[in-house]
Coordinates of C-alpha atoms in Angstrom, one line a residue:
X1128 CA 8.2 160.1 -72.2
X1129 CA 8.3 164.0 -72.1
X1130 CA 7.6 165.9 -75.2
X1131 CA 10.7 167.7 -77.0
X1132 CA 10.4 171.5 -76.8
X1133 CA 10.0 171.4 -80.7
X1134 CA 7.3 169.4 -80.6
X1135 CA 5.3 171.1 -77.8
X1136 CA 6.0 174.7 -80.0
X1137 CA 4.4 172.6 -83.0
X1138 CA 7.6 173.7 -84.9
X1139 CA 9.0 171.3 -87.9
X1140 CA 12.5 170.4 -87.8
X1141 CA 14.0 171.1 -91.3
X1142 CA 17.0 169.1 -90.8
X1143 CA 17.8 166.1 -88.3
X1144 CA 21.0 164.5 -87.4
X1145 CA 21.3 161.4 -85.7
X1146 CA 24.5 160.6 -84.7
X1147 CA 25.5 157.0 -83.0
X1148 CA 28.9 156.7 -80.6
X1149 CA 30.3 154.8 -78.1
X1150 CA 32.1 155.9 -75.0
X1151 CA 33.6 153.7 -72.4
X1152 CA 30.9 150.7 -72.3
X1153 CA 28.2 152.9 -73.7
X1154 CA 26.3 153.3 -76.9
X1155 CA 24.6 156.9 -77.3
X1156 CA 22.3 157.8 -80.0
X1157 CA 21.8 161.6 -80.5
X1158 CA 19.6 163.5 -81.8
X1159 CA 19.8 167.0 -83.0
X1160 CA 17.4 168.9 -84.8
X1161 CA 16.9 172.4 -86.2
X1162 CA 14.1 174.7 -86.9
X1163 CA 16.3 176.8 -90.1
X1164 CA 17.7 174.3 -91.9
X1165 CA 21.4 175.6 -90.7
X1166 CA 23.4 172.7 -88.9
X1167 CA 25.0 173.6 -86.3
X1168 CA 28.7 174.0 -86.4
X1169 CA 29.2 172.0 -83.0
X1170 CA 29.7 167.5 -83.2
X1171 CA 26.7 166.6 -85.2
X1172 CA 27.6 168.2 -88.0
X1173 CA 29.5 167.6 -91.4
X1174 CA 31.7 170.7 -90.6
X1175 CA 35.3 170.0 -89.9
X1176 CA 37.8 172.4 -87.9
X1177 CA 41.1 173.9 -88.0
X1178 CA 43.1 172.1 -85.7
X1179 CA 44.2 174.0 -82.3
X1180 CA 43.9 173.4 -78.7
X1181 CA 40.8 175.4 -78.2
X1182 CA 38.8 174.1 -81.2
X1183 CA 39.9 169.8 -80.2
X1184 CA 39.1 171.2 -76.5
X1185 CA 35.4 172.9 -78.1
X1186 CA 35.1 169.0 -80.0
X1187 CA 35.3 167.4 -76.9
X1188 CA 32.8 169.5 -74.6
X1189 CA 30.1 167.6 -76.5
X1190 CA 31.6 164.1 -75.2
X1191 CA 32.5 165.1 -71.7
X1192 CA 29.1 164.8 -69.9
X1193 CA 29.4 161.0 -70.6
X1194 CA 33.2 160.5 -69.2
X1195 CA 31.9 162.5 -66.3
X1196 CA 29.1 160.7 -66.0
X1197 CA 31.5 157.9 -65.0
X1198 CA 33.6 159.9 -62.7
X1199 CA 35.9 160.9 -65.7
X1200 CA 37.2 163.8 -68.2
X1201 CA 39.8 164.6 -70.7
X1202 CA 42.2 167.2 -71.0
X1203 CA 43.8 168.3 -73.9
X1204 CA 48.0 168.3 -72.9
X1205 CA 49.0 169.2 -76.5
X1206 CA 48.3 169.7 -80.0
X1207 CA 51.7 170.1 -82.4
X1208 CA 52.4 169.2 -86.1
X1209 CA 48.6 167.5 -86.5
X1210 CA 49.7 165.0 -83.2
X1211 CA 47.0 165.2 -80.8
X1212 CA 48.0 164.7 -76.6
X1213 CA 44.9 163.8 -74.3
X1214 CA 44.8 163.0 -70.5
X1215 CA 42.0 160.5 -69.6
X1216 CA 41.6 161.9 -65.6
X1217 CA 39.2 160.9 -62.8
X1218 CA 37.9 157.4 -63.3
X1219 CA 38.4 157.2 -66.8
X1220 CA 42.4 157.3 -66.0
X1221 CA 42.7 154.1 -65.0
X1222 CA 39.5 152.4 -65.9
X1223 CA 39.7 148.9 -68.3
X1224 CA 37.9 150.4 -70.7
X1225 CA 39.9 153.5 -71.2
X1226 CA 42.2 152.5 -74.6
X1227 CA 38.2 151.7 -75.8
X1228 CA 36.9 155.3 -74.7
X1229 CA 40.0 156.3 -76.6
X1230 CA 39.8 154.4 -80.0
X1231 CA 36.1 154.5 -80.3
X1232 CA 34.8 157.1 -78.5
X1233 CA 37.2 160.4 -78.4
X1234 CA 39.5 159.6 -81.6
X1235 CA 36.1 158.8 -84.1
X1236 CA 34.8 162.3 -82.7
X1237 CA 38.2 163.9 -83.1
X1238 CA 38.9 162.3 -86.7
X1239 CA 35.4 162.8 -87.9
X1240 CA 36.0 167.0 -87.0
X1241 CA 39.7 167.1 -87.7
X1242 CA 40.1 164.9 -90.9
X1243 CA 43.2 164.6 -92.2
X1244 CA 44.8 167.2 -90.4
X1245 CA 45.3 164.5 -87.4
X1246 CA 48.5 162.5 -87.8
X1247 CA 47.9 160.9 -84.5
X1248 CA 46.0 160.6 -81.1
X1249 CA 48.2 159.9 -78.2
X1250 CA 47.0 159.3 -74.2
X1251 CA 49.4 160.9 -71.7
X1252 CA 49.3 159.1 -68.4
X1253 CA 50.1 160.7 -64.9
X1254 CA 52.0 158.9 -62.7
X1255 CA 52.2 160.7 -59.3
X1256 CA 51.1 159.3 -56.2
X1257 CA 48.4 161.7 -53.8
X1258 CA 48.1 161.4 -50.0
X1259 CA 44.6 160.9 -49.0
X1260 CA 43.1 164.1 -47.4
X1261 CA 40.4 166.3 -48.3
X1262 CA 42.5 169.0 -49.9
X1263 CA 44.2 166.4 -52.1
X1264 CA 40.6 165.0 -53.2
X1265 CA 39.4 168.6 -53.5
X1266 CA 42.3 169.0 -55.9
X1267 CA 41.5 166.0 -57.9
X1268 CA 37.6 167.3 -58.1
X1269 CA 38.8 170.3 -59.9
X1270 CA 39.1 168.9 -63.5
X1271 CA 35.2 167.9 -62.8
X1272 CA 33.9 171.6 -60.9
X1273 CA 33.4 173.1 -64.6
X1274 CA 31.0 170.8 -65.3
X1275 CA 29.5 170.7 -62.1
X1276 CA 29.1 174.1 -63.0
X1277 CA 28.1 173.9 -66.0
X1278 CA 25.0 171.3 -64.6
X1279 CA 24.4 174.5 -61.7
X1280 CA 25.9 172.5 -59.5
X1281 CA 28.7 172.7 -56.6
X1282 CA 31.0 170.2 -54.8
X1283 CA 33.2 170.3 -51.9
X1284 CA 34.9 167.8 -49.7
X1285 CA 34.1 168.6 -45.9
X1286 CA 36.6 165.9 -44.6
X1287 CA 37.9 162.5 -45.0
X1288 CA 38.4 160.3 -42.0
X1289 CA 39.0 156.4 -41.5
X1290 CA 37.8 155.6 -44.9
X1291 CA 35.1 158.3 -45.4
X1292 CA 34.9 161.2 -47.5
X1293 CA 32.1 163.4 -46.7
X1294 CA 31.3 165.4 -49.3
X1295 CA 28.9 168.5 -49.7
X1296 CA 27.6 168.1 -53.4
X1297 CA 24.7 169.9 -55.1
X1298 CA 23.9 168.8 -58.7
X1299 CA 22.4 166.1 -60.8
X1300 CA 22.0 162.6 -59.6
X1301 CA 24.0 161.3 -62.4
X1302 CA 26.8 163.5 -62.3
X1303 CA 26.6 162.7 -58.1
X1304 CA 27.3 159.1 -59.5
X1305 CA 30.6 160.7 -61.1
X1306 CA 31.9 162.4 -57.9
X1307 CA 31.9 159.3 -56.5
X1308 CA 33.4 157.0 -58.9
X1309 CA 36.2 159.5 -59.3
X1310 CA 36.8 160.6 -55.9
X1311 CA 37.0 156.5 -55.2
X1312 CA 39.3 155.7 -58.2
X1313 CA 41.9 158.4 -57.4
X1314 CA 41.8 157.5 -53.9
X1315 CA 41.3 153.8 -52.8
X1316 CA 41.6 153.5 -49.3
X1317 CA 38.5 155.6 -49.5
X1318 CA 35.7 153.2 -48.9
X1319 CA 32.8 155.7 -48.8
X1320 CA 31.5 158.8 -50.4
X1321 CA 29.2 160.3 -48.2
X1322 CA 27.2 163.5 -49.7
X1323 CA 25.8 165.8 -46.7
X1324 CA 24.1 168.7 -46.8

């Protein structure tokens, strides 16, 4: 097992957090820890937030990596009158376990930052069918290309034909895993996701 960057600067952590939460099927423990004693302001903390779009949007950056891990995201649609309105996309759209994803995953981080300012969590669902080509699935890869990013990675469908979508993709293995799952979810007559160079 590697050593943590603390560790290997013999620092002491004055604080830990360990926080525990499911998303989808998964159970994560996390682990934060800082050198100051100062928590910091992001999920594992005890600090709440006003709630806006850009603050519930902030929340949820530090559950994305894990929906998108599984071919998935969510986008904040709306906040009004403390009603929250989140769009489960990629795989997570239509995936069994997406009402669990919801109720234990994204609305216990939500609640636990928001408090009582949070009347209610809805899912918005969307509805519209996509022809199969590789503008369409380029399209559909955009709600994932900031994290892609994020990860210094890139991804662009070449071409689909008969059932293949060949895909140039740079980026972690893991998140490679969630190109797939999403691209194939979105589109199923696509039968293979074929990453070139």
């Amino acid at each position: 097992m590697p050593e943590l960057p603390l560790k290997s600067q013999n620092l002491q952590p004055s604080s830990v957090f360990l926080k525990r939460f499911s998303v989808a099927h998964k159970r994560f423990n996390l682990v934060k820890a800082t050198v100051d004693g100062s928590p910091s302001p992001g999920l594992y903390s005890a600090k709440q937030f006003e709630l806006t779009p850009e603050n519930v949007d902030m929340v949820l950056e530090d559950v994305r990596p894990y929906l998108i891990s599984d071919g998935g995201n969510v986008e904040v649609v709306s906040v009004e009158d403390g009603v929250v309105s989140l769009q489960l996309q990629g795989a997570c759209e239509s995936c069994p376990s997406a009402t669990t994803t919801m109720k234990m995953g994204i609305e216990k981080v939500l609640k636990e930052k928001f408090g009582e300012a949070i009347k209610d969590i809805r899912q918005v669902y969307d509805e519209h069918v996509v022809e199969t080509t590789a503008e369409a699935v380029n399209a559909h890869l955009d709600i994932l290309r900031p994290a892609i990013k994020n990860f210094g990675g890139s991804v662009e469908v070449l071409s689909v034909e008969e059932g293949n979508c060949n895909v140039k993709y740079v980026g972690p293995e893991s998140i490679g895993s969630g190109v797939k799952a999403a691209i194939k979810e979105k589109f199923p007559d696509i039968v293979n996701v074929v990453f070139t160079d």
